[in-house]
PDB file of C-alpha atoms and ligand atoms in Angstrom:
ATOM      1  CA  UNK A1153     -16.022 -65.898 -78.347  1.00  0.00           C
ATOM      2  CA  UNK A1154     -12.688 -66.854 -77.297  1.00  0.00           C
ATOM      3  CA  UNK A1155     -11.439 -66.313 -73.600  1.00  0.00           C
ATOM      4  CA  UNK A1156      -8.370 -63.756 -73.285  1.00  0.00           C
ATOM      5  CA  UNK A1157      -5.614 -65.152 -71.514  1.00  0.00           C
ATOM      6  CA  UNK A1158      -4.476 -63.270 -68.073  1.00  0.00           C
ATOM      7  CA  UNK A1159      -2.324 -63.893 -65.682  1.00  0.00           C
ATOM      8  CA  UNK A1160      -0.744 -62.362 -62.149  1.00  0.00           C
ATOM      9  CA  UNK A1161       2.203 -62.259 -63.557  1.00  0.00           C
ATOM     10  CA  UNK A1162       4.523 -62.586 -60.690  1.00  0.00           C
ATOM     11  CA  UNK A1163       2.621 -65.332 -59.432  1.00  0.00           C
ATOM     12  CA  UNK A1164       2.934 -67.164 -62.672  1.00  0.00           C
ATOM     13  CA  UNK A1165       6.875 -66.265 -62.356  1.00  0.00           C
ATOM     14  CA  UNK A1166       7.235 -67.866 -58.752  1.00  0.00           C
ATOM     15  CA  UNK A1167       4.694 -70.715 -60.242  1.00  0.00           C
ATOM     16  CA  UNK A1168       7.090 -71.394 -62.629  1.00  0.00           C
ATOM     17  CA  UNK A1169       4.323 -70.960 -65.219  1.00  0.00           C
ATOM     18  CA  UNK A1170       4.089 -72.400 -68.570  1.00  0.00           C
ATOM     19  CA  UNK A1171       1.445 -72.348 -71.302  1.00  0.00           C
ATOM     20  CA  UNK A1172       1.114 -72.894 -75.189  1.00  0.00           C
ATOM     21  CA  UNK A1173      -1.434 -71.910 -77.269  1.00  0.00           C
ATOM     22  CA  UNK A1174      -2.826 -70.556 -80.167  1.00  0.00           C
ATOM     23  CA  UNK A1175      -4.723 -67.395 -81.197  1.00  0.00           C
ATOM     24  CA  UNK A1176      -7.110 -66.943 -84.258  1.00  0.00           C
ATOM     25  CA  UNK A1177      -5.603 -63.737 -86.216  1.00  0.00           C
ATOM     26  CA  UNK A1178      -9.534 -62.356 -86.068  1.00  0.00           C
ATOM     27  CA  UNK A1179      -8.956 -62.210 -82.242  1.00  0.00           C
ATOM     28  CA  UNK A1180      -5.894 -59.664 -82.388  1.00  0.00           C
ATOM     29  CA  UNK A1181      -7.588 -56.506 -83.537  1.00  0.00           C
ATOM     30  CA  UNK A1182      -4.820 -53.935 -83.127  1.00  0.00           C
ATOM     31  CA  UNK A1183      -3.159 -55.671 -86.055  1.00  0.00           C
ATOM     32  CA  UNK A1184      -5.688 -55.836 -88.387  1.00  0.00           C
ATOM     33  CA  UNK A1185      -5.227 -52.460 -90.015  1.00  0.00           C
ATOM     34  CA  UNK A1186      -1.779 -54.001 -90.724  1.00  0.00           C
ATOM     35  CA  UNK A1187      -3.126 -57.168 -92.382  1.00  0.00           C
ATOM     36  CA  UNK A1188      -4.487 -58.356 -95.580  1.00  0.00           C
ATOM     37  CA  UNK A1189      -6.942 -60.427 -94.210  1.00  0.00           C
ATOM     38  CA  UNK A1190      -7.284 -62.298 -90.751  1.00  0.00           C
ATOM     39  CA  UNK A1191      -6.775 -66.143 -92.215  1.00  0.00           C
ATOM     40  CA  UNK A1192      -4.797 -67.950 -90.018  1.00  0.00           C
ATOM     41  CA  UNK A1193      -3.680 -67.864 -86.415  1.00  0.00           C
ATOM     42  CA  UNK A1194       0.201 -67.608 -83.937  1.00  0.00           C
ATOM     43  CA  UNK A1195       1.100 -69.761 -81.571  1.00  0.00           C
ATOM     44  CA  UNK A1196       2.624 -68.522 -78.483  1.00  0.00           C
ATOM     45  CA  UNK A1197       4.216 -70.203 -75.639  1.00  0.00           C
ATOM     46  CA  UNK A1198       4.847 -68.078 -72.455  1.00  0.00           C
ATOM     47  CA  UNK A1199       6.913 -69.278 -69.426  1.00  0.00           C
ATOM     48  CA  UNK A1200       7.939 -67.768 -66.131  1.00  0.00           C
ATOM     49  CA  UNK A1201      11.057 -68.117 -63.979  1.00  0.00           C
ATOM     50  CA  UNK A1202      13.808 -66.414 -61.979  1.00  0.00           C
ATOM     51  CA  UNK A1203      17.143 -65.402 -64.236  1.00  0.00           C
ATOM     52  CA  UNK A1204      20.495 -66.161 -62.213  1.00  0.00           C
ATOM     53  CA  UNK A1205      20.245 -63.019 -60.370  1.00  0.00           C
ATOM     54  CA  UNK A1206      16.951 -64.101 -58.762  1.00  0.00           C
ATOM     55  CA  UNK A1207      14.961 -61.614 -61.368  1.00  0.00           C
ATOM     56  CA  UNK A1208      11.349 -62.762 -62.363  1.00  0.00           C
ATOM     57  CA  UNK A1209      11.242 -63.102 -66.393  1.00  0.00           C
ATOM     58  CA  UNK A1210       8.953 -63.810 -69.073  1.00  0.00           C
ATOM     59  CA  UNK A1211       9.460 -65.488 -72.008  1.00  0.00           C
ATOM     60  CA  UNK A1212       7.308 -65.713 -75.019  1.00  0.00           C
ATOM     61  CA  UNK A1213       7.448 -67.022 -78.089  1.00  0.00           C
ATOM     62  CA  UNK A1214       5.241 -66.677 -80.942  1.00  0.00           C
ATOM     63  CA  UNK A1215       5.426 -68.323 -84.398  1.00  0.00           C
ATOM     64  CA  UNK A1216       2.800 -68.208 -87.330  1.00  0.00           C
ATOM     65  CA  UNK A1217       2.404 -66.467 -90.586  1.00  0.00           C
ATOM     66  CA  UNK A1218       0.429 -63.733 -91.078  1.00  0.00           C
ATOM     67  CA  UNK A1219      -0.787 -62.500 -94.145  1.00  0.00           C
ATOM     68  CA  UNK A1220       0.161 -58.204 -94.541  1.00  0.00           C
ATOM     69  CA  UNK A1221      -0.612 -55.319 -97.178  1.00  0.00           C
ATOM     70  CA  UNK A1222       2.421 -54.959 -99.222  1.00  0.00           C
ATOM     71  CA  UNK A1223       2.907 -51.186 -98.834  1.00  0.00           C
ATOM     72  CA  UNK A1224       3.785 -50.371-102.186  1.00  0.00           C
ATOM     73  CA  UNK A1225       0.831 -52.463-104.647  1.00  0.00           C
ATOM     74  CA  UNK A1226      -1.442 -53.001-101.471  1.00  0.00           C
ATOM     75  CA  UNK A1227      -1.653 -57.297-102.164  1.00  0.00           C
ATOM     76  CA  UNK A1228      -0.895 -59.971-100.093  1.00  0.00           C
ATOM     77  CA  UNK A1229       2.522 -59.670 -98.587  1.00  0.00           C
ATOM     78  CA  UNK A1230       3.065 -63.450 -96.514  1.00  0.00           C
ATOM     79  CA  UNK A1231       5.149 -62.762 -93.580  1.00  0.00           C
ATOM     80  CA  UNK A1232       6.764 -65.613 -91.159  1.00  0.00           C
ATOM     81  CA  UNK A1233       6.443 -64.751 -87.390  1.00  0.00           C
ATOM     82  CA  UNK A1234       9.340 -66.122 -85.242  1.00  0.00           C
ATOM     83  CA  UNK A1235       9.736 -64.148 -81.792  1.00  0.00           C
ATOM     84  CA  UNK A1236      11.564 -65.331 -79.037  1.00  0.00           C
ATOM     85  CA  UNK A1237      11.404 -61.982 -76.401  1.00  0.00           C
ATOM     86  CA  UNK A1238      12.621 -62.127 -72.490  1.00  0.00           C
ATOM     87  CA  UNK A1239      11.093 -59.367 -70.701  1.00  0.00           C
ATOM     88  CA  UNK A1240      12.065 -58.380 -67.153  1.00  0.00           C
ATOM     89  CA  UNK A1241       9.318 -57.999 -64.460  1.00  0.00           C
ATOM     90  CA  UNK A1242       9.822 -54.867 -62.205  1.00  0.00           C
ATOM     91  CA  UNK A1243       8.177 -53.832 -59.171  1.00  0.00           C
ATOM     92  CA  UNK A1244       7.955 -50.262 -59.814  1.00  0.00           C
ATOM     93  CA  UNK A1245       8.156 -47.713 -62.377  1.00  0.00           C
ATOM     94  CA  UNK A1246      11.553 -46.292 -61.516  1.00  0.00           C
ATOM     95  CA  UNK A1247      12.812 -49.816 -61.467  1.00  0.00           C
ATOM     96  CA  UNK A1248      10.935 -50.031 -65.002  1.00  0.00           C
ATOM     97  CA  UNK A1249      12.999 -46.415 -66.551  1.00  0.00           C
ATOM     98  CA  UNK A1250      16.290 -47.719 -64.796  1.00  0.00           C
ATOM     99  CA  UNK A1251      15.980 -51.221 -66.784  1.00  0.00           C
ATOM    100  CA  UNK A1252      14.631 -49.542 -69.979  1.00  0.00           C
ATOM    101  CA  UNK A1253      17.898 -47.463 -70.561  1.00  0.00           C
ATOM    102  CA  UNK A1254      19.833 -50.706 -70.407  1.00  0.00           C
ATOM    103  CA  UNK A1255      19.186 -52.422 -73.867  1.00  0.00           C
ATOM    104  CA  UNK A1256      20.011 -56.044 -73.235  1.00  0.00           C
ATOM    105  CA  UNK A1257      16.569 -57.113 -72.245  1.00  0.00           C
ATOM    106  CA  UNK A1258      13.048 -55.421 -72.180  1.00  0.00           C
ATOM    107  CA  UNK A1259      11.573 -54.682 -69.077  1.00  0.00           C
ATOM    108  CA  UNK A1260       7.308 -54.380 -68.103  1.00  0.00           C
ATOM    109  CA  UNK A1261       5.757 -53.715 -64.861  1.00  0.00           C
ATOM    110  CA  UNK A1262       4.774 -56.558 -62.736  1.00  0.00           C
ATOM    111  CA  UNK A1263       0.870 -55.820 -62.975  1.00  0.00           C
ATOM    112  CA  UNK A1264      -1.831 -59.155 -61.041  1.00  0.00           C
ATOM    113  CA  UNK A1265      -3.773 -59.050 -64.526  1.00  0.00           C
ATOM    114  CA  UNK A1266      -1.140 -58.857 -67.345  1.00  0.00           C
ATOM    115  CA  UNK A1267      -3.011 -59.742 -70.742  1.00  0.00           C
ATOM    116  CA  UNK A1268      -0.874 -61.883 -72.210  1.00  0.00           C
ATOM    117  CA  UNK A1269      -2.751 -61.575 -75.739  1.00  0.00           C
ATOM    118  CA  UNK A1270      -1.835 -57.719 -75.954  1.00  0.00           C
ATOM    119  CA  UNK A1271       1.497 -58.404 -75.129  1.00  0.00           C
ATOM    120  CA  UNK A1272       1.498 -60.907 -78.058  1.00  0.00           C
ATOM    121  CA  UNK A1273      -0.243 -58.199 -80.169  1.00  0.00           C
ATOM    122  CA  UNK A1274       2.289 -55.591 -79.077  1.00  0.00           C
ATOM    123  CA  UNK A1275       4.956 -57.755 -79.404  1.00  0.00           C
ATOM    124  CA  UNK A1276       4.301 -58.108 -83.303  1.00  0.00           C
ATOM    125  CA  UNK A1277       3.421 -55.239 -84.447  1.00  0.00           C
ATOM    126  CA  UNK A1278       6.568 -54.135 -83.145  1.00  0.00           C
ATOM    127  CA  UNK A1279       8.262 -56.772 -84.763  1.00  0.00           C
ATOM    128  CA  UNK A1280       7.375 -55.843 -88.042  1.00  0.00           C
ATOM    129  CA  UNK A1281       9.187 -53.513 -90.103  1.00  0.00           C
ATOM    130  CA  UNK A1282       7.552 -50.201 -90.603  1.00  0.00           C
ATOM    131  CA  UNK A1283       7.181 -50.572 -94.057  1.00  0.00           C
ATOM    132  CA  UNK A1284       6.796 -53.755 -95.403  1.00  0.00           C
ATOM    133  CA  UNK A1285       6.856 -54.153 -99.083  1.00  0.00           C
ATOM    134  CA  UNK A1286       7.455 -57.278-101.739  1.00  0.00           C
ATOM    135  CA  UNK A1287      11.122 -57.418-102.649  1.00  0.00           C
ATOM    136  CA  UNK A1288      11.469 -55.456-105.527  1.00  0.00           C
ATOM    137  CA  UNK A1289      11.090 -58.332-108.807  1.00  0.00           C
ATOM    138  CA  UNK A1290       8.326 -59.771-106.615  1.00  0.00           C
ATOM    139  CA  UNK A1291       6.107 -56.665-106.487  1.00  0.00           C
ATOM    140  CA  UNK A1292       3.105 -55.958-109.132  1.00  0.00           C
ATOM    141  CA  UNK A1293       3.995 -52.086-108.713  1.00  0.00           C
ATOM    142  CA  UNK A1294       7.318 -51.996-108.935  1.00  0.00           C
ATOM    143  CA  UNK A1295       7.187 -53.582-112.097  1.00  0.00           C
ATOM    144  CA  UNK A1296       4.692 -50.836-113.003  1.00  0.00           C
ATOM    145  CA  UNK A1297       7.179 -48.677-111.963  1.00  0.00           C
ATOM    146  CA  UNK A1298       9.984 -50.301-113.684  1.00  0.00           C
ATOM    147  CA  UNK A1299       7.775 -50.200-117.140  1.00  0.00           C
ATOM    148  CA  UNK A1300       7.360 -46.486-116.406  1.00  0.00           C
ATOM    149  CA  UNK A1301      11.148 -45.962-116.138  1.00  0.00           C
ATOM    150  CA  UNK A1302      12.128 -48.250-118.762  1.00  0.00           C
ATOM    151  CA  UNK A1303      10.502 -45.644-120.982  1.00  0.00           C
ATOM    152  CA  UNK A1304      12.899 -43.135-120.452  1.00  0.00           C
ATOM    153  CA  UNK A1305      15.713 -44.997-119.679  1.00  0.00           C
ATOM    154  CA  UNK A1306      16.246 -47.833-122.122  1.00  0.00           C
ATOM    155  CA  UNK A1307      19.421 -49.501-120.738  1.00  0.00           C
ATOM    156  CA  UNK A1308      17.061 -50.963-118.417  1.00  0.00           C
ATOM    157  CA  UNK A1309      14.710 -52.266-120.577  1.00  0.00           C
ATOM    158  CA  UNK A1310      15.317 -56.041-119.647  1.00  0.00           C
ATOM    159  CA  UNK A1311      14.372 -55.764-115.932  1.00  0.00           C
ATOM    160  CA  UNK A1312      10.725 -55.746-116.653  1.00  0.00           C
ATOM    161  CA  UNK A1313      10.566 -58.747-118.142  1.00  0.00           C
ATOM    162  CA  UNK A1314      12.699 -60.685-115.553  1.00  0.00           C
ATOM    163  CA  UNK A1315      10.366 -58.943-112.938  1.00  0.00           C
ATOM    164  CA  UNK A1316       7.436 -60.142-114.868  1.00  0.00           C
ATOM    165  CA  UNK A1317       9.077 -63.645-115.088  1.00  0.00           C
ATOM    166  CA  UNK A1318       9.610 -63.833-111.113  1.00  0.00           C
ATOM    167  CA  UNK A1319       6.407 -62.937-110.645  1.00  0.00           C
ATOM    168  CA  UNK A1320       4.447 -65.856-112.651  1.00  0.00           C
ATOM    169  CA  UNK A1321       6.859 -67.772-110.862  1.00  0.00           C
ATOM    170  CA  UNK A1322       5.165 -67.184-107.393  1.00  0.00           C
ATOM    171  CA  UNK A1323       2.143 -67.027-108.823  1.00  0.00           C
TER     172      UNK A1323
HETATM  173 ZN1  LIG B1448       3.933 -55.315-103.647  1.00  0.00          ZN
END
């Protein structure tokens, strides 16, 4: 079993902190509803310091590519990961609503055991569009679809085979 990562994380600010890893998709279980299967793994980096105005920050990056559920024929939908987020630590939660209605940077609460793996898992899942779906000459259902219309409307009855055509091209 892999060890979580956690750290103070104003300590790891002041520390000027720094650490890259990686984490095995099968670890991040919030996101597995999302995915097609758990092959692969992100690699995060996350480093502490003070902004200009003295303000303890995190940043975190996280690349990989996961492997999602289209949502419209339910196959495998490969999406890049590329995150760069900067998130403000604050003392308190009024500090926290005060930052939050200011959209330039995200704030979180300076908590001694933030898990940093959560944060990763939160951070992509909210990275990822809502619904996420082939584009349209890529997906096996939307040519379905396209067949379906093509027999009523027949001005359109070339798309399917150009969809069909992109398709084996992927393949
Ligand atoms: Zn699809």
């Amino acid at each position: 079993m892999s060890v979580r990562f956690v750290i103070d994380s104003l300590d790891f600010v002041r520390n000027a902190g720094i650490r890259r890893d990686k984490i095995p998709l099968l670890e991040l279980t919030r996101l597995h509803d999302l995915l097609y299967d758990h092959a692969g793994e992100v690699t995060y980096q996350i480093c502490g310091y003070f902004d200009d105005n003295n303000k303890p920050i995190l940043c975190l990056e996280i690349t990989g590519t996961i492997n999602l559920c289209c949502q419209r024929c339910l196959d495998k939908l490969v999406q890049n990961i590329d995150l760069q987020t900067f998130l403000l630590l604050t003392e308190n939660e009024a500090e926290l609503d005060r930052n939050n209605e200011d959209d330039t940077m995200d704030a979180i609460l300076a908590v001694p055991d933030l898990d940093v793996w959560s944060l990763i898992e939160e951070e992509i899942i909210l990275s990822l569009s809502i619904s996420s779906r082939h584009p349209d000459g890529m997906c096996k259902m939307h040519k379905l679809l396209s067949n379906e219309n093509n027999s009523i409307d027949v001005s359109n009855l070339s798309h399917p085979f150009k969809a069909l055509a992109a398709f084996k091209k992927i393949k």
